[in-house]
Short mmCIF file of C-alpha atoms and ligand atoms in Angstrom, two decimals:
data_model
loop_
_atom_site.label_atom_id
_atom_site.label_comp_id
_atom_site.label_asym_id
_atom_site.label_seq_id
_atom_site.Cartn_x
_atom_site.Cartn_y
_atom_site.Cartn_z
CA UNK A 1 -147.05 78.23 -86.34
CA UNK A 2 -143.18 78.82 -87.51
CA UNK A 3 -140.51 78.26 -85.07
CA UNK A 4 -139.52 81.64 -83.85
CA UNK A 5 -135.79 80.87 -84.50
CA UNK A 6 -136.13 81.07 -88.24
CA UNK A 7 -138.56 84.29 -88.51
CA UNK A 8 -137.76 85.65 -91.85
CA UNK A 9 -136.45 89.41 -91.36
CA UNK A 10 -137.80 91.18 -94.46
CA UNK A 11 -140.89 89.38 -96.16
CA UNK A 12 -142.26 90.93 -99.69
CA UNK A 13 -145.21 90.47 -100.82
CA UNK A 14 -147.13 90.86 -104.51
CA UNK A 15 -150.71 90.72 -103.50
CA UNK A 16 -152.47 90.04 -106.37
CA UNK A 17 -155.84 87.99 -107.67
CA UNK A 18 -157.86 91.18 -106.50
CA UNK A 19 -159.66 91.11 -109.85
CA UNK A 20 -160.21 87.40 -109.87
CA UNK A 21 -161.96 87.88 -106.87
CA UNK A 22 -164.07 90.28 -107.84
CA UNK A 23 -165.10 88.41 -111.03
CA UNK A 24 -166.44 85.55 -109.18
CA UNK A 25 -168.66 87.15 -107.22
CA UNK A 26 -169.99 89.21 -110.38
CA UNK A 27 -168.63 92.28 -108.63
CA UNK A 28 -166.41 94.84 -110.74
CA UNK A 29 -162.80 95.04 -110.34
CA UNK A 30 -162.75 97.51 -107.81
CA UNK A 31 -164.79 95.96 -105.45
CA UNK A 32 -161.81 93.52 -105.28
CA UNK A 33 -159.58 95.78 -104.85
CA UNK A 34 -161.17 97.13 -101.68
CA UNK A 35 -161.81 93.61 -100.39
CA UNK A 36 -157.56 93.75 -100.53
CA UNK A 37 -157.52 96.49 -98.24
CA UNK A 38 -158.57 94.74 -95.46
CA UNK A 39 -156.15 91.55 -96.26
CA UNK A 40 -153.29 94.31 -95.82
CA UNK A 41 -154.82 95.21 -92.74
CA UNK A 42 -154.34 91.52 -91.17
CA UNK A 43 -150.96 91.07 -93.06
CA UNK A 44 -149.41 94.29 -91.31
CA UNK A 45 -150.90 93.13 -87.35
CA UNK A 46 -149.74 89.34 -88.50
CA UNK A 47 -146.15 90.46 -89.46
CA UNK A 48 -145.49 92.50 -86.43
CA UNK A 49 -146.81 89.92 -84.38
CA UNK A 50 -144.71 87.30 -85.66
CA UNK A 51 -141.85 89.29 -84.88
CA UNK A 52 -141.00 90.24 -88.82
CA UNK A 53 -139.00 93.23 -88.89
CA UNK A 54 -140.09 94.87 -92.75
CA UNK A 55 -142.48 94.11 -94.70
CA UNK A 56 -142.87 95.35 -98.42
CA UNK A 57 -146.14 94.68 -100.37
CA UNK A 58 -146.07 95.34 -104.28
CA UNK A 59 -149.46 97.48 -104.90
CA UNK A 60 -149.13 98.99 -108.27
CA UNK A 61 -146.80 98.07 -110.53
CA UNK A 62 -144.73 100.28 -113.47
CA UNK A 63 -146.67 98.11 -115.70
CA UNK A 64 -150.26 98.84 -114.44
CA UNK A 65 -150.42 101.76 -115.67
CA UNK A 66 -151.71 100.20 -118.75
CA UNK A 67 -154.90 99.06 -117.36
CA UNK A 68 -157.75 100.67 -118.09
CA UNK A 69 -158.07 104.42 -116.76
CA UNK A 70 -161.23 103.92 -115.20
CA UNK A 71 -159.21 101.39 -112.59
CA UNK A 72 -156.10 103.16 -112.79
CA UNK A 73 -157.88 106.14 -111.29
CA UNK A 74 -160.48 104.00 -108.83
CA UNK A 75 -157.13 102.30 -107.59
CA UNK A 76 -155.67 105.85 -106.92
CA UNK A 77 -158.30 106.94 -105.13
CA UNK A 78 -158.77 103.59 -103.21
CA UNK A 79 -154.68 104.32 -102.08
CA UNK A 80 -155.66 108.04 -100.68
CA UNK A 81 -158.62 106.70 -98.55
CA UNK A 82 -156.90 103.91 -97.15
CA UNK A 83 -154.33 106.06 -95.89
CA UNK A 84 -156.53 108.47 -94.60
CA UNK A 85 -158.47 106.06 -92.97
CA UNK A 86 -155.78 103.22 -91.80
CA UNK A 87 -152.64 105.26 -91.07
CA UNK A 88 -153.49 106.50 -87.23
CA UNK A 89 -154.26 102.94 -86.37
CA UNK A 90 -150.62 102.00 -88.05
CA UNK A 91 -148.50 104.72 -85.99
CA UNK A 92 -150.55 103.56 -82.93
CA UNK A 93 -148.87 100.24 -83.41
CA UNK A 94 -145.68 101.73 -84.23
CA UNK A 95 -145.08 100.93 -87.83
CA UNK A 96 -143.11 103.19 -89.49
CA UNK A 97 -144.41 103.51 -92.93
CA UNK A 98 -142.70 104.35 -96.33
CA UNK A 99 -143.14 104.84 -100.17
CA UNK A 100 -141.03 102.95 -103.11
CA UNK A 101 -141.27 103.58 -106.10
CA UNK A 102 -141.69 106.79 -108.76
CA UNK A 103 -143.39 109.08 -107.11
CA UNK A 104 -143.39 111.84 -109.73
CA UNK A 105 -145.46 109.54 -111.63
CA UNK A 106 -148.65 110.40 -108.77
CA UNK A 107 -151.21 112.94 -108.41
CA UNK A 108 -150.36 115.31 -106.23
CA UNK A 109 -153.33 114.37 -103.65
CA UNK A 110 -151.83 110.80 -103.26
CA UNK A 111 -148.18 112.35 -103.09
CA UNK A 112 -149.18 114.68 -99.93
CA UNK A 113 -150.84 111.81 -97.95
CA UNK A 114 -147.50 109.49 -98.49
CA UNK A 115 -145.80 112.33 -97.44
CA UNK A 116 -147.97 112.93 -94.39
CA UNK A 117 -147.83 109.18 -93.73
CA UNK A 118 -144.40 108.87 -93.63
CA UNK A 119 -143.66 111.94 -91.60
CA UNK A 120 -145.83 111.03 -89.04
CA UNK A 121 -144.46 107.83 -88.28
CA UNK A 122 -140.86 108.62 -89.11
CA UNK A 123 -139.73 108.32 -85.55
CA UNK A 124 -141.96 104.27 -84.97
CA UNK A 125 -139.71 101.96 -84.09
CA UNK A 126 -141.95 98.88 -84.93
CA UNK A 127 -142.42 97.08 -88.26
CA UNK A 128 -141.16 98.51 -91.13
CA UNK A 129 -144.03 98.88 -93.94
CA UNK A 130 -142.80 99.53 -97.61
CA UNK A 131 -145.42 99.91 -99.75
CA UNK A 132 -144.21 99.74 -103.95
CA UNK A 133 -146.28 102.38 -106.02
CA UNK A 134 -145.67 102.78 -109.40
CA UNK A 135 -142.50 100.73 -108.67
CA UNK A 136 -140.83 98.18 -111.03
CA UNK A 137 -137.41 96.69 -110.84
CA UNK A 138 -135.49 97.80 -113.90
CA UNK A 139 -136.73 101.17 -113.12
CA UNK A 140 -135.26 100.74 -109.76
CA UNK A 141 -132.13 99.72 -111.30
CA UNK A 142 -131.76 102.15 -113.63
CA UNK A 143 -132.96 105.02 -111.06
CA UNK A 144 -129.98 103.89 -108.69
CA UNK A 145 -127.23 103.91 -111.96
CA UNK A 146 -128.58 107.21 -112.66
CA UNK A 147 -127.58 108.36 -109.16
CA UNK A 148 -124.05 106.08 -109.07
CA UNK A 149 -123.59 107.86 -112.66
CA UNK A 150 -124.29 111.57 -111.28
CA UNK A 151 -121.72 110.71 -108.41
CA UNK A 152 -119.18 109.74 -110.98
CA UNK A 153 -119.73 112.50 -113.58
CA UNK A 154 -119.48 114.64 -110.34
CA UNK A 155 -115.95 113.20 -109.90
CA UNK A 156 -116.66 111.81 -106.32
CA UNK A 157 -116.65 108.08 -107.53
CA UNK A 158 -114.01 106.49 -109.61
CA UNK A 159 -115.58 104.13 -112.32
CA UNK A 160 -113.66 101.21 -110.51
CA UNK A 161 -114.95 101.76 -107.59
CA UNK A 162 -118.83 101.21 -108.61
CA UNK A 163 -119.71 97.43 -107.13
CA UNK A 164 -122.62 95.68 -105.86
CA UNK A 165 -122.48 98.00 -102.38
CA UNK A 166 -122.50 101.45 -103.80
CA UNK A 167 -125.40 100.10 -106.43
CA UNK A 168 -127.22 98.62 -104.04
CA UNK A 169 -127.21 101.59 -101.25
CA UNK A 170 -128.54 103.58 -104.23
CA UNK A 171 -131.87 101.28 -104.53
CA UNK A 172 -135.13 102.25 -103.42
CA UNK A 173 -134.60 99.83 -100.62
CA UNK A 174 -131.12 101.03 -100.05
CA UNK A 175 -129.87 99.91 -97.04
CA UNK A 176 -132.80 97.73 -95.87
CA UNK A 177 -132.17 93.69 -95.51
CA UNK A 178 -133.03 91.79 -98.88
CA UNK A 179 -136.39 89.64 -98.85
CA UNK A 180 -135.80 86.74 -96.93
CA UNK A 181 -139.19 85.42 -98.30
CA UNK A 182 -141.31 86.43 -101.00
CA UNK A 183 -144.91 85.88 -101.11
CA UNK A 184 -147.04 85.73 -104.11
CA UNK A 185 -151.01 84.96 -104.15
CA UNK A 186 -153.32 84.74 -106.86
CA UNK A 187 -151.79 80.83 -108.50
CA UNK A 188 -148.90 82.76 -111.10
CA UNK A 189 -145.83 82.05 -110.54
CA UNK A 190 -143.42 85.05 -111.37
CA UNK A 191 -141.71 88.41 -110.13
CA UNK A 192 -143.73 90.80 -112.78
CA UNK A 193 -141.05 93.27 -112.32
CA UNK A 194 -140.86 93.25 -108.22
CA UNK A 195 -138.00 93.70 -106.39
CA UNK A 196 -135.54 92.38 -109.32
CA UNK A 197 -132.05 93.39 -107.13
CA UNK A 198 -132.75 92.78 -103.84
CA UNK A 199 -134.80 89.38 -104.34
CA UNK A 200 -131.79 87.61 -105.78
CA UNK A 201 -131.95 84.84 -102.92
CA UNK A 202 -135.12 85.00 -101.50
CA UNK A 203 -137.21 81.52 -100.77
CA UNK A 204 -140.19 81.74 -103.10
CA UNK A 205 -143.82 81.20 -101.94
CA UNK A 206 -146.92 81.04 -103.72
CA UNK A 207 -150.37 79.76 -103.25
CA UNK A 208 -153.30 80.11 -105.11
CA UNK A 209 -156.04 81.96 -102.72
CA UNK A 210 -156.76 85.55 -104.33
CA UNK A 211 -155.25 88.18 -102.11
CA UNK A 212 -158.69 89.39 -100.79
CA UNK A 213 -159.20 86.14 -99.21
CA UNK A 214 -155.14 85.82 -97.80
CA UNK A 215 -155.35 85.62 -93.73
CA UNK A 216 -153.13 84.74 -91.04
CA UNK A 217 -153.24 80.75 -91.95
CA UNK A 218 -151.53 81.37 -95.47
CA UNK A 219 -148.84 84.27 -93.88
CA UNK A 220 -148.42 80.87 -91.37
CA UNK A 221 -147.80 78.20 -93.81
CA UNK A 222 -145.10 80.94 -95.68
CA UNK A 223 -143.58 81.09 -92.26
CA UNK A 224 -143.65 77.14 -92.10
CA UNK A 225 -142.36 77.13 -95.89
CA UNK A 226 -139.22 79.43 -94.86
CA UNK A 227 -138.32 77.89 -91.45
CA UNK A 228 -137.84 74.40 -93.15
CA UNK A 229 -135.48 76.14 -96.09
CA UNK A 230 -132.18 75.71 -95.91
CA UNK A 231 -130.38 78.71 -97.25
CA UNK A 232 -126.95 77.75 -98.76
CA UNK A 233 -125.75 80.93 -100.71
CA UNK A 234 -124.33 78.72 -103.18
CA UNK A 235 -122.30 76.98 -100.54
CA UNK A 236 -122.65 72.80 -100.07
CA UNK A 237 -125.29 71.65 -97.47
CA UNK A 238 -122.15 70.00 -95.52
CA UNK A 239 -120.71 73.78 -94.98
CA UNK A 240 -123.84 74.98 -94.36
CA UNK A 241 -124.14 72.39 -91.34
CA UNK A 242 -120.54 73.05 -90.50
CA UNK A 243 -121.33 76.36 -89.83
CA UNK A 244 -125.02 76.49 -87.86
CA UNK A 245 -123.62 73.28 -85.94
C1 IPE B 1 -153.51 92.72 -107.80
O1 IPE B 1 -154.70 92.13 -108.23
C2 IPE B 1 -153.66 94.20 -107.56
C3 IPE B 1 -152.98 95.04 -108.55
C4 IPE B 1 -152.20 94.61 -109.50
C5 IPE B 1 -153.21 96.45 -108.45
P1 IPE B 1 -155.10 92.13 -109.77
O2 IPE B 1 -155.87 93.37 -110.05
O3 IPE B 1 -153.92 91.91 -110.62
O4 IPE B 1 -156.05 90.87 -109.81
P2 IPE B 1 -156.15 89.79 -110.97
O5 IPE B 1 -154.76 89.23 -111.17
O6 IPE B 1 -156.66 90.47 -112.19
O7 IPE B 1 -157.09 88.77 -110.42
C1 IPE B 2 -148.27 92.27 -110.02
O1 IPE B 2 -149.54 91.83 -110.36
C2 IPE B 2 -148.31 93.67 -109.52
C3 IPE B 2 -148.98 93.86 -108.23
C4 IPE B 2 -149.46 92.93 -107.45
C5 IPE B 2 -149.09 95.23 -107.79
P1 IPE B 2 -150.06 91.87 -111.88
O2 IPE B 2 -151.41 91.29 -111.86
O3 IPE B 2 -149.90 93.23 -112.44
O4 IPE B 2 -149.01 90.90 -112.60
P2 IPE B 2 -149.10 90.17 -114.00
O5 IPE B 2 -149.47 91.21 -115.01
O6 IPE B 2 -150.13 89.09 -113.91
O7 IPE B 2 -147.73 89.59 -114.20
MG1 MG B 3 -153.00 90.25 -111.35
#
């Protein structure tokens, strides 16, 4: 168990090794991706317990799109019944949930059920759930420049006045905490286009179980992995101890 103390406050997540999964028990791809249902399932109960305050979990990316259309579509379809089948149990526990990511890019039966989803436990005052759809970081970046650049053409923003704070309030995640901790299953070790902005000094954490098979021990050792970090912000350890002593 992590000492309480040093809970991170936002953990992402990119859950992947679905696939893998799947291949090694001569199953098809999708069957792994429904095996990862249920390891969001435990993740969600395991972050609120812990006492993490938002949680974001990277489920499609921008870049999937390219995969095949027969998964592209399964996956799709596997995202409208989990909502309709997990989301009363989530606003019973009183997780407020929420979309990032380009949502024009989705069929309109996924796009009511996010909508429905996030309505209905607008007003939770529990864990924050983010769940990244069709999300990628450039496109975040450039989505919130569009919006900074709309403001300015507008004349309600001076071009000098454009700096990290009115960017970043413009993000999909505008306004929430950065990642304190970022989680990646599945063995690879990079962002594939996650949160590119707001993971600029996050502690990194991988491990090589396949997300189906990722349970409360792995969320633990992360937790373990983060408490023993010491975050410096490009300070010197001695000011760092300066400070916290
Ligand atoms: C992650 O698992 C889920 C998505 C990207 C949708 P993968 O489907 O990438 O699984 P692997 O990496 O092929 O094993
Ligand atoms: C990252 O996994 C995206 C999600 C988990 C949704 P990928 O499997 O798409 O990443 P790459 O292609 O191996 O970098
Ligand atoms: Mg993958």
């Amino acid at each position: 168990m992590a000492n309480n103390e040093n809970i991170p406050r936002h953990v992402a997540v990119i859950m992947d090794g679905n696939g893998r999964w799947a291949r090694k028990r001569a199953l098809p791809r999708h069957a792994g991706h429904r095996a990862g249902v249920s390891a969001v399932r435990k993740t969600v109960e395991t972050a609120a317990q812990r006492g993490v305050e938002c949680l974001t979990l990277f489920a499609f990316s921008s870049e999937n799109w390219s995969r095949p259309r027969e998964e592209v579509s399964k996956l799709m379809g596997l995202f409208v019944e989990a909502l309709q089948r997990e989301v009363d149990q989530l606003h019973r526990n009183n997780v407020r949930l929420e979309f990032i990511g380009a949502r024009e890019q989705l069929q309109q039966g996924l796009l009511e059920k996010i909508a429905a989803a996030e309505r209905q436990t607008s007003g939770n005052t529990g864990l924050r759930l983010f769940v990244a759809v069709a999300y990628g970081g450039r496109w975040d970046i450039v989505q919130a420049v569009r919006k900074v650049a709309d403001r300015a053409v507008a004349g309600e923003l001076a071009v000098d006045e454009i700096d990290e704070q009115v960017l970043a309030k413009q993000l999909q995640l505008g306004g929430v905490p950065d990642p304190d901790l970022l989680i990646r299953t599945g063995g690879e070790q990079r962002i594939s286009n996650f949160l590119l902005w707001n993971l600029a000094y996050a502690e990194l954490w991988f491990c090589d179980v396949l997300w189906p098979d990722f349970g409360e021990q792995q969320f633990d050792e992360a937790l373990g992995f983060f408490g023993r970090r010491q975050r410096r912000y490009g300070h010197t350890s001695e000011q760092v101890e300066a400070v916290s002593s």
